Amino acid sequence: MEALLALSIGLLTACGVYLVLRARSFAVVLGLTFLSYAVNLFLFAMGRLAIAQPPVIGAAATSADPLPQALVLTAIVIGFAMTAFVIMLALKSRAELGNDHVDGGGEP
Amino acid sequence: MSHLVIAPVLLPFLAGVILLLLRDLPMPSRRRIAATAAIGQIVLAVLLLCAVSGGDILVYALGDWPAPWGIVLVADRLAAWMVLTTALLALFALLYAGSGIDRDGRHFHVLFQMQLFGLSGAFLTGDLFNLFVFFEILLIASYGLLLHGGGAHRVRAGMHYVVLNLLGSTLFLFAAGLFYGVLGTLNFADLAVRIAATPPENLGLVRAAGLMLFGVFALKAALLPLHLWLPAAYASATAPVAALFAIMTKVGAYSILRTHTLLFGPEAGPLADLVQPWLLPAALATLAFGMLGVLAATRLTQQAAYLVVASVGTLLIAFGLGTHDGIAAGLYYLPHSTFAAASLFLLSDAIARRRGASADFFKTSGDIPRAGLWGGLFFISAVLLAGLPPLSGFIGKFMILRAALDHSALPWVWGIVLATALLGLIALARSGSLLFFRSHPDKTEVTNRFSPTSQELVPIIGLLALAIGLTIWAGPASNFARAAATQLLQPEAYIAAVLGGAR
C-alpha cells in the first residue's frame, strides 16, 4: 500500500508540474488541480497509513491520528475555492485578451 | 489570558463582514465604516505594542486549548511591530482609495478589510498550518484587490500572480505535511524544540521541509530568482492596492525571519542556520537586479515596483547577516521602506492623473499643474527611497552597513549596498527631471488640470510624515528594533511562554 500511494503522489505531482508548465490556461488549471490532489494525499499519508482504525480514542484497539484528516479537509476547502477562482480568472482572461495563452498572447 | 492579542485579527474580519452585509449603503457611509475600523486597528496595534514593549510574550490559546494541541496566537515585539506598520499603512491606503478608486469595482472595502485580517493573522499566529491558512486569506483577498478596476493588463498580470501563489501554497502544504509527518507537531514553539532533537535518520527530511518552506517565503518576499511576478503585478494594480501590497513582500521577509530565528536558530543542533548559506547571496542579488530594474523602468509605477524588490533585497541582507545588529537594522528599515514605497505608488497615481495620455510614462508631456507641490513631495519620497541623508532611508542603510562591519561578507554587502544606492539616486533623479522639468507648456489637455484634493494629499503627506517621524524618533524606534532583535535571538523565552507548563 505504501508503494502504491507513493507512486500515486509522485505521478500526480509529475503530471501536475508538467501541465503547469504548459502555455494554455486550461492545462495550467488542470496542473494546479493535480498538484492539489497530490498534496492532499500526501498530507493524509503523513498521519501514517493504517486500515480499520477510526480517528476516535477508545473505538478500537488503536486509533488513527485525526489531525491530518482535519488538515486535509482544510486544504481541500481552500484548494476548491482557489480552483474556482482560477477558472473564473482564466475565463475572464480568455474574454478580455481574446486567447487562452497564460501570457495573454504577447503585447496588445 | 489577554484578549488584546486576538483583537487586531478580529476587528478587520468583523469590519469586512459588516461591510459585506451593508453593501447597499451609499459609498460615503461605507468609507466611514472602513476608516473607523482602520483607525481602531491602529489603536489596537498601539495598545498591543505597549503591552509587549516590556519584553512580555503574550500567548492566546484559541478555545483555551493549551499548546501544542490547540492553535495559539503569539504577540511578541516583532509581531506587534509588524501589526502596527500594517495598520498605519492601511489607514493611508484606504484614505487614498476614498478619492474615487473604490468605485471602480465591487467590494473594494470588504476585500481590503479581509486583506488586513489575513495580514494581522499571519503576523500573530504561532502555528505553521494556521500561518498557511492566513496566507491563503490574505492571498485570496489580494487576488480580488489586484484585479480591482478590471482591464486587460490587470488580468494578464493577475494570472501570473495567482498561478505562482497557488504553486507556492502547494509547496507550503508539502512542507507543513512533512513537518507534521516527521516531527508530529505544527506549533512553532513545539517545532523548535523537536527540530533541535531530530534523530539523525530524519535530518534529511526536516532539512528538505525547512528549505521548501524557505522557498515558499522567498516567493512571497520576491527574493531573486522568484521575483519576476512582482513588477508586473504591482505596476498594474490600482494605487491604494499597490501601496497596501508594499507590506505583502514584508510578510515573506517576516516569515523568513521568524522561522530562521525560532525554528532553525543556533539551538537547532545540526540544522542550525539552515538557510544562512542561501539568504545573504540571494538577498544581495535581489538588491542588485532590483536596482537594475529601477534604472530600466519606463514608467513611475514600474519603477516603484522595482524599488520594492530592491528594498526587499536590502531588508533580507540585514536579516541574512544573522547578527543581533543586522536584525535590528532590518527591523528599523522595514517600516521605513514600506511607508516610502507606498508613498511613491500613491504619488505616481496622483501625478499620472495630471499628465493626461502620458500618464506616468517617462516621456515629456504638458506641464503638471502645481508642479512645485508634486515635485516637492516626489523629492522627499525619492530622498527616502534612495537612502540619502538626513531621512530614515539613510539611517536604515547606515545601520545595515555598520552591522556588516564584522561580517565575512563585508566587501559584498558594502559594495552592493553603496553601488545600488548610487544607481537608485541616478534613476530617481532622472525620473524627477523628466516628469517635472522637461515638460512643455501645453494648452490641449485642459481637462486634466484639476487641483490637488485632500483625499490625495492627506495620505501621501501622512505616509511621508510617518517616514520623517521615523527619522526624528530614530532613537526610540531603533531601540525598540534592538529590543525586538534581542528577543528573537532568545527563542527559549518564546518557547517557554507558549508551552508553559505543557512540558
Coordinates of C-alpha atoms in Angstrom, one line a residue:
Chain A
M1 CA 0.0 0.0 0.0
E2 CA 2.9 2.4 0.8
A3 CA 4.4 1.9 -2.6
L4 CA 1.1 2.4 -4.4
L5 CA 0.4 5.6 -2.5
A6 CA 3.9 6.9 -3.0
L7 CA 3.7 6.2 -6.7
S8 CA 0.3 7.9 -7.0
I9 CA 1.5 11.0 -5.3
G10 CA 4.7 11.0 -7.4
L11 CA 2.7 10.5 -10.6
L12 CA 0.1 13.2 -9.8
T13 CA 2.9 15.7 -8.9
A14 CA 4.8 14.9 -12.1
C15 CA 1.7 15.3 -14.2
G16 CA 0.9 18.5 -12.3
V17 CA 4.3 20.0 -12.8
Y18 CA 4.3 19.2 -16.5
L19 CA 0.8 20.6 -17.0
V20 CA 1.6 23.8 -15.0
L21 CA 4.5 24.5 -17.4
R22 CA 2.1 24.4 -20.4
A23 CA 1.3 27.7 -22.2
R24 CA -2.5 27.4 -22.2
S25 CA -4.5 28.3 -19.2
F26 CA -6.7 25.2 -19.3
A27 CA -3.7 22.9 -18.9
V28 CA -2.3 25.1 -16.2
V29 CA -5.6 24.9 -14.2
L30 CA -5.6 21.1 -14.6
G31 CA -2.0 21.0 -13.5
L32 CA -2.8 23.0 -10.3
T33 CA -5.7 20.6 -9.6
F34 CA -3.4 17.6 -10.0
L35 CA -0.9 19.2 -7.6
S36 CA -3.6 19.9 -5.0
Y37 CA -4.7 16.2 -5.3
A38 CA -1.1 15.1 -4.8
V39 CA -0.7 17.4 -1.7
N40 CA -4.0 16.2 -0.2
L41 CA -2.9 12.6 -0.5
F42 CA 0.5 13.5 0.9
L43 CA -1.0 15.2 3.9
F44 CA -3.3 12.3 4.5
A45 CA -0.3 9.9 4.4
M46 CA 1.6 12.0 6.9
G47 CA -0.8 10.6 9.6
R48 CA 0.6 7.2 8.7
L49 CA -1.2 4.5 6.7
A50 CA -3.5 2.1 8.6
I51 CA -6.6 0.1 7.8
A52 CA -9.7 -0.1 10.0
Q53 CA -8.5 2.4 12.6
P54 CA -11.1 5.1 13.5
P55 CA -9.7 8.5 14.4
V56 CA -11.5 8.2 17.8
I57 CA -9.8 7.1 21.0
G58 CA -11.4 4.0 22.5
A59 CA -13.4 3.0 19.5
A60 CA -10.8 0.4 18.5
A61 CA -7.6 -1.1 20.0
T62 CA -5.5 1.6 18.2
S63 CA -6.7 4.9 16.8
A64 CA -5.6 6.8 13.8
D65 CA -4.3 10.4 14.0
P66 CA -7.2 12.7 13.4
L67 CA -5.2 15.8 12.8
P68 CA -4.0 15.1 9.2
Q69 CA -7.6 14.4 8.3
A70 CA -8.6 17.9 9.6
L71 CA -5.6 19.4 7.7
V72 CA -6.7 17.6 4.5
L73 CA -10.2 18.9 5.0
T74 CA -9.0 22.5 5.3
A75 CA -6.6 22.1 2.4
I76 CA -9.5 20.6 0.2
V77 CA -11.8 23.5 1.1
I78 CA -9.1 26.1 0.3
G79 CA -8.0 24.3 -2.8
F80 CA -11.6 24.1 -4.1
A81 CA -12.1 27.8 -3.6
M82 CA -8.8 28.6 -5.3
T83 CA -9.6 26.3 -8.3
A84 CA -12.9 28.0 -8.7
F85 CA -11.3 31.4 -8.6
V86 CA -8.5 30.5 -11.1
I87 CA -11.1 29.0 -13.5
M88 CA -13.1 32.3 -13.4
L89 CA -9.9 34.2 -13.9
A90 CA -8.9 32.1 -16.9
L91 CA -12.3 32.6 -18.4
K92 CA -12.1 36.4 -17.8
S93 CA -8.6 36.4 -19.3
R94 CA -9.9 34.5 -22.4
A95 CA -12.7 37.0 -22.7
E96 CA -10.6 40.1 -22.2
L97 CA -7.4 39.1 -24.1
G98 CA -9.1 37.1 -26.9
N99 CA -6.9 34.0 -26.3
D100 CA -6.1 31.4 -23.7
H101 CA -2.4 31.9 -23.5
V102 CA -1.1 32.4 -20.0
D103 CA 0.9 35.4 -21.1
G104 CA -2.1 36.9 -22.8
G105 CA -0.6 36.2 -26.3
G106 CA 2.1 38.9 -26.3
E107 CA 1.7 42.7 -26.0
P108 CA -1.7 44.2 -27.0
Chain B
M1 CA -5.0 35.4 29.1
S2 CA -5.5 38.8 27.5
H3 CA -7.9 39.1 24.6
L4 CA -5.9 42.0 23.2
V5 CA -3.8 39.5 21.2
I6 CA -6.8 38.4 19.1
A7 CA -8.4 41.8 18.8
P8 CA -6.3 43.0 15.8
V9 CA -7.3 39.8 14.0
L10 CA -11.0 40.0 14.8
L11 CA -11.5 43.7 14.1
P12 CA -10.8 43.7 10.3
F13 CA -12.7 40.4 10.0
L14 CA -15.8 41.9 11.7
A15 CA -15.5 45.1 9.7
G16 CA -15.2 43.1 6.5
V17 CA -18.3 41.1 7.4
I18 CA -20.3 44.2 8.3
L19 CA -19.3 45.9 5.1
L20 CA -20.4 42.9 3.1
L21 CA -23.8 42.9 4.9
L22 CA -24.2 46.6 4.4
R23 CA -23.0 46.6 0.8
D24 CA -26.1 48.6 -0.3
L25 CA -25.2 51.6 1.8
P26 CA -24.1 54.7 -0.1
M27 CA -20.3 54.8 -0.7
P28 CA -19.5 57.6 1.9
S29 CA -21.0 55.6 4.7
R30 CA -19.1 52.5 3.7
R31 CA -15.9 54.6 3.6
R32 CA -16.6 55.9 7.1
I33 CA -17.1 52.3 8.4
A34 CA -13.9 51.2 6.8
A35 CA -11.9 54.2 8.0
T36 CA -13.3 53.8 11.6
A37 CA -12.1 50.1 11.5
A38 CA -8.7 51.2 10.2
I39 CA -8.3 53.8 13.0
G40 CA -9.5 51.2 15.5
Q41 CA -6.9 48.8 14.2
I42 CA -4.1 51.4 14.8
V43 CA -5.4 51.9 18.4
L44 CA -5.3 48.2 19.0
A45 CA -1.9 47.8 17.4
V46 CA -0.5 50.6 19.6
L47 CA -2.1 49.0 22.7
L48 CA -0.5 45.7 21.7
L49 CA 2.8 47.3 21.2
C50 CA 2.7 48.9 24.6
A51 CA 1.7 45.6 26.2
V52 CA 4.7 43.7 24.7
S53 CA 7.3 46.5 24.8
G54 CA 8.4 45.5 28.2
G55 CA 9.5 42.1 26.8
D56 CA 6.5 40.1 27.7
I57 CA 5.3 37.5 25.2
L58 CA 1.6 37.3 25.2
V59 CA 0.1 34.0 24.3
Y60 CA -3.6 33.5 23.4
A61 CA -4.8 29.9 23.2
L62 CA -7.8 29.7 20.9
G63 CA -10.7 27.9 22.6
D64 CA -8.4 27.7 25.6
W65 CA -6.8 24.5 24.2
P66 CA -3.3 24.6 25.6
A67 CA -0.3 24.5 23.2
P68 CA 0.9 22.3 21.5
W69 CA -2.6 20.7 21.0
G70 CA -4.5 23.9 20.3
I71 CA -3.7 26.7 18.0
V72 CA -2.1 29.7 19.7
L73 CA -1.7 33.3 18.8
V74 CA 1.6 34.8 20.0
A75 CA 2.3 38.5 20.3
D76 CA 6.0 39.4 20.8
R77 CA 7.8 42.6 19.9
L78 CA 8.3 41.6 16.3
A79 CA 4.6 40.7 15.7
A80 CA 3.4 43.9 17.3
W81 CA 5.8 46.0 15.3
M82 CA 4.6 44.4 12.1
V83 CA 0.9 44.8 13.0
L84 CA 1.4 48.5 13.8
T85 CA 3.2 49.0 10.5
T86 CA 0.4 47.3 8.6
A87 CA -2.3 49.3 10.4
L88 CA -0.7 52.6 9.8
L89 CA -0.1 51.8 6.1
A90 CA -3.6 50.5 5.7
L91 CA -5.3 53.7 7.0
F92 CA -3.5 55.9 4.5
A93 CA -4.0 53.5 1.6
L94 CA -7.7 53.4 2.5
L95 CA -8.0 57.2 2.6
Y96 CA -6.4 57.4 -0.8
A97 CA -8.9 54.9 -2.2
G98 CA -11.6 57.3 -1.0
S99 CA -10.7 59.6 -3.8
G100 CA -12.9 57.5 -6.1
I101 CA -10.8 54.4 -6.8
D102 CA -13.0 52.3 -4.5
R103 CA -15.9 52.9 -7.0
D104 CA -14.0 51.2 -9.9
G105 CA -15.1 47.7 -8.9
R106 CA -17.3 45.9 -6.3
H107 CA -16.5 45.1 -2.8
F108 CA -13.2 47.0 -2.6
H109 CA -13.7 47.8 1.1
V110 CA -14.6 44.2 2.0
L111 CA -11.6 42.8 0.3
F112 CA -9.4 45.4 1.9
Q113 CA -10.5 44.5 5.4
M114 CA -10.1 40.8 4.6
Q115 CA -6.6 41.5 3.4
L116 CA -5.9 43.2 6.8
F117 CA -7.4 40.2 8.6
G118 CA -5.0 37.9 6.8
L119 CA -2.0 40.1 7.4
S120 CA -2.6 40.6 11.1
G121 CA -3.3 36.8 11.5
A122 CA -0.1 35.9 9.7
F123 CA 1.9 38.1 12.0
L124 CA 0.3 36.9 15.2
T125 CA -0.1 33.2 14.7
G126 CA 2.1 30.7 16.4
D127 CA 1.2 27.7 14.4
L128 CA 2.5 26.6 11.0
F129 CA -0.7 25.4 9.5
N130 CA -2.5 28.4 10.8
L131 CA 0.1 30.5 9.1
F132 CA -0.8 28.7 5.8
V133 CA -4.5 29.5 6.4
F134 CA -3.8 33.2 7.0
F135 CA -1.6 33.3 3.9
E136 CA -4.4 31.9 1.9
I137 CA -6.8 34.5 3.3
L138 CA -4.5 37.4 2.5
L139 CA -3.7 36.0 -0.9
I140 CA -7.3 35.4 -2.0
A141 CA -8.2 39.0 -0.9
S142 CA -5.1 40.2 -2.7
Y143 CA -6.2 38.4 -5.9
G144 CA -9.5 40.4 -5.8
L145 CA -7.8 43.6 -5.0
L146 CA -5.2 43.2 -7.7
L147 CA -8.0 42.7 -10.3
H148 CA -9.9 45.7 -8.9
G149 CA -10.8 48.1 -11.7
G150 CA -10.5 45.4 -14.4
G151 CA -8.7 45.8 -17.7
A152 CA -6.6 43.5 -19.8
H153 CA -3.3 44.4 -18.3
R154 CA -4.5 43.6 -14.8
V155 CA -6.0 40.2 -15.9
R156 CA -2.7 39.3 -17.6
A157 CA -0.6 40.3 -14.5
G158 CA -3.2 38.7 -12.2
M159 CA -3.0 35.3 -14.0
H160 CA 0.7 35.0 -13.3
Y161 CA 0.4 36.2 -9.7
V162 CA -2.4 33.8 -8.9
V163 CA -0.8 30.7 -10.6
L164 CA 2.5 31.4 -8.9
N165 CA 1.0 31.9 -5.5
L166 CA -1.1 28.7 -5.9
L167 CA 2.1 26.8 -6.6
G168 CA 3.6 28.4 -3.5
S169 CA 0.6 27.3 -1.4
T170 CA 1.0 23.7 -2.7
L171 CA 4.7 23.8 -1.7
F172 CA 3.8 25.2 1.7
L173 CA 1.4 22.3 2.3
F174 CA 4.0 19.8 1.3
A175 CA 6.4 21.4 3.8
A176 CA 3.8 21.6 6.6
G177 CA 2.8 18.0 5.9
L178 CA 6.4 16.9 6.0
F179 CA 7.0 18.7 9.3
Y180 CA 3.9 17.1 10.8
G181 CA 4.8 13.6 9.5
V182 CA 8.3 13.7 10.8
L183 CA 8.0 15.7 14.0
G184 CA 4.3 15.3 14.9
T185 CA 3.6 18.9 15.6
L186 CA 2.8 22.2 13.8
N187 CA 3.1 24.6 16.7
F188 CA 6.2 26.9 16.2
A189 CA 7.5 26.6 19.7
D190 CA 7.0 22.8 19.8
L191 CA 8.6 22.5 16.3
A192 CA 11.6 24.5 17.6
V193 CA 12.0 22.0 20.5
R194 CA 11.6 18.9 18.3
I195 CA 13.8 20.2 15.4
A196 CA 16.6 20.6 17.9
A197 CA 16.1 17.0 18.9
T198 CA 15.7 15.5 15.5
P199 CA 17.0 11.9 15.3
P200 CA 19.9 11.6 12.7
E201 CA 17.8 9.4 10.3
N202 CA 15.2 12.2 9.9
L203 CA 17.6 15.1 9.4
G204 CA 17.3 15.0 5.6
L205 CA 13.5 15.1 5.7
V206 CA 13.4 18.0 8.1
R207 CA 16.1 19.8 6.1
A208 CA 14.0 19.3 2.9
A209 CA 10.9 20.6 4.7
G210 CA 12.7 23.6 6.0
L211 CA 14.2 24.5 2.7
M212 CA 10.8 24.1 0.9
L213 CA 9.3 26.5 3.5
F214 CA 12.1 28.9 2.8
G215 CA 11.3 28.6 -1.0
V216 CA 7.7 29.5 -0.3
F217 CA 8.6 32.5 1.8
A218 CA 11.2 33.6 -0.7
L219 CA 8.4 33.6 -3.4
K220 CA 6.2 35.7 -1.2
A221 CA 9.1 38.1 -0.4
A222 CA 10.1 38.3 -4.1
L223 CA 13.6 37.1 -3.5
L224 CA 15.7 36.5 -6.6
P225 CA 15.1 34.4 -8.8
L226 CA 11.4 34.3 -7.6
H227 CA 10.8 38.0 -8.0
L228 CA 9.6 38.1 -11.6
W229 CA 5.9 38.2 -10.8
L230 CA 6.2 41.3 -8.7
P231 CA 6.9 44.2 -11.0
A232 CA 4.0 43.4 -13.4
A233 CA 1.6 42.7 -10.6
Y234 CA 2.4 45.8 -8.6
A235 CA 2.6 48.2 -11.5
S236 CA -0.8 47.2 -12.8
A237 CA -2.6 47.3 -9.5
T238 CA -4.5 50.5 -8.6
A239 CA -2.5 52.9 -6.4
P240 CA -4.0 52.2 -3.0
V241 CA -3.8 48.4 -3.6
A242 CA -0.1 48.7 -4.7
A243 CA 0.5 50.8 -1.6
L244 CA -1.0 48.1 0.6
F245 CA 0.9 45.5 -1.3
A246 CA 4.1 47.2 -0.1
I247 CA 3.6 45.2 3.1
M248 CA 3.0 41.9 1.3
T249 CA 6.6 41.2 0.5
K250 CA 7.4 42.0 4.1
V251 CA 5.1 39.1 5.2
G252 CA 7.5 36.8 3.4
A253 CA 10.5 38.6 5.0
Y254 CA 8.8 38.3 8.4
S255 CA 8.2 34.6 7.9
I256 CA 11.8 34.0 6.9
L257 CA 13.0 35.9 10.0
R258 CA 10.6 34.0 12.3
T259 CA 11.5 30.6 11.0
H260 CA 15.2 31.5 10.7
T261 CA 15.5 32.6 14.3
L262 CA 12.9 30.3 16.0
L263 CA 13.0 27.0 14.2
F264 CA 16.5 27.0 12.7
G265 CA 18.2 29.2 15.2
P266 CA 21.6 28.5 16.9
E267 CA 19.9 26.0 19.2
A268 CA 18.7 23.8 16.4
G269 CA 21.7 21.5 16.6
P270 CA 22.8 20.0 13.2
L271 CA 20.0 22.0 11.5
A272 CA 21.1 25.4 12.9
D273 CA 21.3 28.2 10.3
L274 CA 19.7 26.1 7.6
V275 CA 19.0 28.9 5.2
Q276 CA 22.0 31.0 6.1
P277 CA 24.1 30.0 3.1
W278 CA 21.3 30.9 0.7
L279 CA 19.8 34.0 2.3
L280 CA 22.6 36.5 2.0
P281 CA 23.7 35.8 -1.6
A282 CA 20.1 35.7 -2.8
A283 CA 19.4 39.0 -1.0
L284 CA 22.4 40.7 -2.5
A285 CA 21.5 39.5 -5.9
T286 CA 17.9 40.7 -5.4
L287 CA 19.1 44.2 -4.4
A288 CA 21.4 44.4 -7.5
F289 CA 18.8 43.1 -10.0
G290 CA 16.0 45.1 -8.4
M291 CA 18.0 48.3 -8.8
L292 CA 18.9 47.5 -12.4
G293 CA 15.1 47.2 -12.9
V294 CA 14.7 50.6 -11.3
L295 CA 17.1 52.0 -13.9
A296 CA 15.4 50.3 -16.8
A297 CA 11.8 51.1 -15.8
T298 CA 9.8 53.0 -18.4
R299 CA 7.1 54.4 -16.0
L300 CA 6.9 55.6 -12.5
T301 CA 4.7 52.8 -11.1
Q302 CA 7.1 50.2 -12.6
Q303 CA 10.0 52.0 -11.0
A304 CA 8.2 52.0 -7.7
A305 CA 7.6 48.2 -8.1
Y306 CA 11.3 47.6 -8.7
L307 CA 12.1 49.7 -5.7
V308 CA 10.0 47.3 -3.7
V309 CA 12.2 44.4 -5.0
A310 CA 15.3 46.4 -4.1
S311 CA 14.0 47.2 -0.6
V312 CA 13.3 43.5 0.0
G313 CA 16.8 42.8 -1.0
T314 CA 18.2 45.4 1.4
L315 CA 15.9 44.1 4.2
L316 CA 16.9 40.5 3.7
I317 CA 20.6 41.4 3.6
A318 CA 20.1 42.8 7.1
F319 CA 18.3 39.7 8.2
G320 CA 20.8 37.5 6.4
L321 CA 23.7 38.8 8.4
G322 CA 22.1 36.8 11.2
T323 CA 23.6 39.0 13.9
H324 CA 21.8 41.0 16.5
D325 CA 22.7 44.3 14.9
G326 CA 21.7 43.1 11.5
I327 CA 18.2 42.0 12.5
A328 CA 17.8 45.3 14.5
A329 CA 18.8 47.3 11.4
G330 CA 16.4 45.3 9.3
L331 CA 13.5 45.9 11.7
Y332 CA 14.2 49.6 11.6
Y333 CA 14.4 49.6 7.8
L334 CA 11.2 47.6 7.3
P335 CA 8.6 50.2 8.3
H336 CA 10.6 52.9 6.6
S337 CA 10.8 51.1 3.2
T338 CA 7.1 50.2 3.5
F339 CA 5.9 53.7 4.0
A340 CA 8.3 55.2 1.4
A341 CA 7.4 52.7 -1.3
A342 CA 3.7 53.2 -0.6
S343 CA 4.0 57.0 -0.8
L344 CA 5.7 56.6 -4.2
F345 CA 2.9 54.4 -5.5
L346 CA 0.3 56.9 -4.4
L347 CA 2.3 59.8 -5.8
S348 CA 2.7 58.2 -9.1
D349 CA -1.0 57.8 -9.4
A350 CA -1.7 61.4 -8.5
I351 CA 1.0 62.5 -11.0
A352 CA -0.4 60.2 -13.7
R353 CA -3.9 61.7 -13.4
R354 CA -2.4 65.1 -14.2
R355 CA -0.4 64.2 -17.2
G356 CA -3.3 63.1 -19.5
A357 CA -2.3 60.5 -22.1
S358 CA 1.3 60.4 -21.0
A359 CA 0.2 59.0 -17.6
D360 CA 3.2 58.0 -15.6
F361 CA 5.4 57.1 -18.5
F362 CA 8.9 58.7 -18.6
K363 CA 8.4 61.0 -21.6
T364 CA 7.9 64.7 -22.0
S365 CA 4.4 66.0 -21.7
G366 CA 2.5 69.1 -20.8
D367 CA 3.2 70.9 -17.6
I368 CA 1.7 69.4 -14.4
P369 CA -0.4 72.0 -12.6
R370 CA 1.1 72.8 -9.2
A371 CA 4.3 71.0 -10.2
G372 CA 6.1 72.6 -7.3
L373 CA 3.9 70.8 -4.8
W374 CA 4.0 67.4 -6.5
G375 CA 7.7 67.8 -7.3
G376 CA 8.4 68.6 -3.7
L377 CA 6.5 65.5 -2.5
F378 CA 8.3 63.4 -5.1
F379 CA 11.6 64.8 -3.9
I380 CA 11.0 63.8 -0.3
S381 CA 9.9 60.4 -1.4
A382 CA 12.9 60.0 -3.6
V383 CA 15.3 61.1 -0.9
L384 CA 13.7 58.5 1.4
L385 CA 13.9 55.7 -1.2
A386 CA 17.4 56.5 -2.3
G387 CA 18.6 56.5 1.3
L388 CA 20.1 60.0 1.3
P389 CA 20.8 61.8 4.5
P390 CA 19.1 63.2 6.5
L391 CA 16.0 61.0 6.3
S392 CA 15.2 57.5 7.6
G393 CA 16.4 55.6 4.5
F394 CA 19.9 56.8 5.2
I395 CA 19.7 55.8 8.9
G396 CA 18.4 52.4 8.0
K397 CA 21.1 51.8 5.4
F398 CA 23.8 53.2 7.8
M399 CA 22.7 50.7 10.5
I400 CA 22.9 47.8 8.0
L401 CA 26.3 48.8 6.8
R402 CA 27.5 49.2 10.4
A403 CA 26.1 45.8 11.3
A404 CA 28.0 44.2 8.4
L405 CA 31.4 45.5 9.7
D406 CA 32.4 42.3 11.5
H407 CA 30.8 40.0 8.9
S408 CA 32.9 38.0 6.5
A409 CA 30.8 39.2 3.5
L410 CA 31.6 42.8 4.3
P411 CA 33.0 43.7 0.9
W412 CA 30.0 42.3 -0.9
V413 CA 27.5 43.9 1.4
W414 CA 29.2 47.3 1.3
G415 CA 29.9 47.2 -2.4
I416 CA 26.4 46.2 -3.5
V417 CA 24.5 48.4 -1.0
L418 CA 26.6 51.5 -1.8
A419 CA 26.7 50.9 -5.6
T420 CA 22.9 50.3 -5.8
A421 CA 22.3 53.4 -3.7
L422 CA 24.1 55.4 -6.4
L423 CA 22.1 53.7 -9.2
G424 CA 18.9 54.4 -7.3
L425 CA 19.9 58.0 -6.9
I426 CA 20.6 58.4 -10.6
A427 CA 17.4 56.6 -11.6
L428 CA 15.2 58.7 -9.3
A429 CA 16.9 62.0 -10.3
R430 CA 16.3 61.1 -13.9
S431 CA 12.6 60.3 -13.3
G432 CA 12.1 63.5 -11.4
S433 CA 13.7 65.7 -14.0
L434 CA 11.8 64.0 -16.8
L435 CA 8.5 64.3 -15.0
F436 CA 8.8 67.8 -13.7
F437 CA 11.4 69.8 -15.6
R438 CA 11.3 68.5 -19.2
S439 CA 7.7 69.5 -19.7
H440 CA 6.4 72.0 -22.1
P441 CA 3.5 74.4 -21.7
D442 CA 0.5 72.6 -23.1
K443 CA -2.8 74.0 -23.8
T444 CA -4.6 71.0 -25.3
E445 CA -5.1 68.9 -22.1
V446 CA -7.1 71.4 -20.1
T447 CA -9.5 68.8 -18.8
N448 CA -6.8 67.1 -16.7
R449 CA -5.8 70.2 -14.8
F450 CA -7.6 69.7 -11.6
S451 CA -6.2 71.0 -8.3
P452 CA -4.9 68.7 -5.5
T453 CA -7.6 67.3 -3.4
S454 CA -7.3 66.5 0.3
Q455 CA -8.0 62.8 -0.4
E456 CA -4.8 62.7 -2.4
L457 CA -2.7 65.0 -0.3
V458 CA -3.5 63.6 3.2
P459 CA -2.4 60.0 2.6
I460 CA 0.7 61.0 0.7
I461 CA 1.8 63.6 3.2
G462 CA 0.8 61.2 6.0
L463 CA 3.0 58.4 4.7
L464 CA 5.9 60.8 4.2
A465 CA 5.3 62.2 7.7
L466 CA 5.5 58.7 9.2
A467 CA 8.8 58.1 7.5
I468 CA 10.1 61.5 8.7
G469 CA 8.7 60.6 12.2
L470 CA 10.9 57.5 12.0
T471 CA 13.8 59.9 11.3
I472 CA 13.1 62.3 14.2
W473 CA 12.3 59.5 16.7
A474 CA 15.0 57.2 15.3
G475 CA 16.4 56.7 18.8
P476 CA 13.3 55.1 20.3
A477 CA 12.5 53.3 17.1
S478 CA 15.9 51.7 16.8
N479 CA 15.9 50.9 20.5
F480 CA 12.7 49.1 20.0
A481 CA 14.1 47.3 17.0
R482 CA 17.2 46.3 19.0
A483 CA 15.0 45.0 21.8
A484 CA 12.9 43.0 19.3
A485 CA 16.1 41.5 17.8
T486 CA 17.3 40.6 21.3
Q487 CA 14.0 38.8 21.9
L488 CA 14.2 37.0 18.6
L489 CA 17.7 35.7 19.3
Q490 CA 16.5 34.2 22.6
P491 CA 13.9 31.7 21.4
E492 CA 13.9 30.0 24.8
A493 CA 11.6 32.7 26.2
Y494 CA 9.2 32.3 23.3
I495 CA 9.1 28.5 23.7
A496 CA 8.7 28.8 27.5
A497 CA 5.8 31.4 27.0
V498 CA 4.0 29.2 24.5
L499 CA 4.5 25.7 26.0
G500 CA 4.5 26.9 29.6
G501 CA 3.5 24.1 31.9
A502 CA 2.8 21.7 29.0
R503 CA 6.3 20.3 29.2

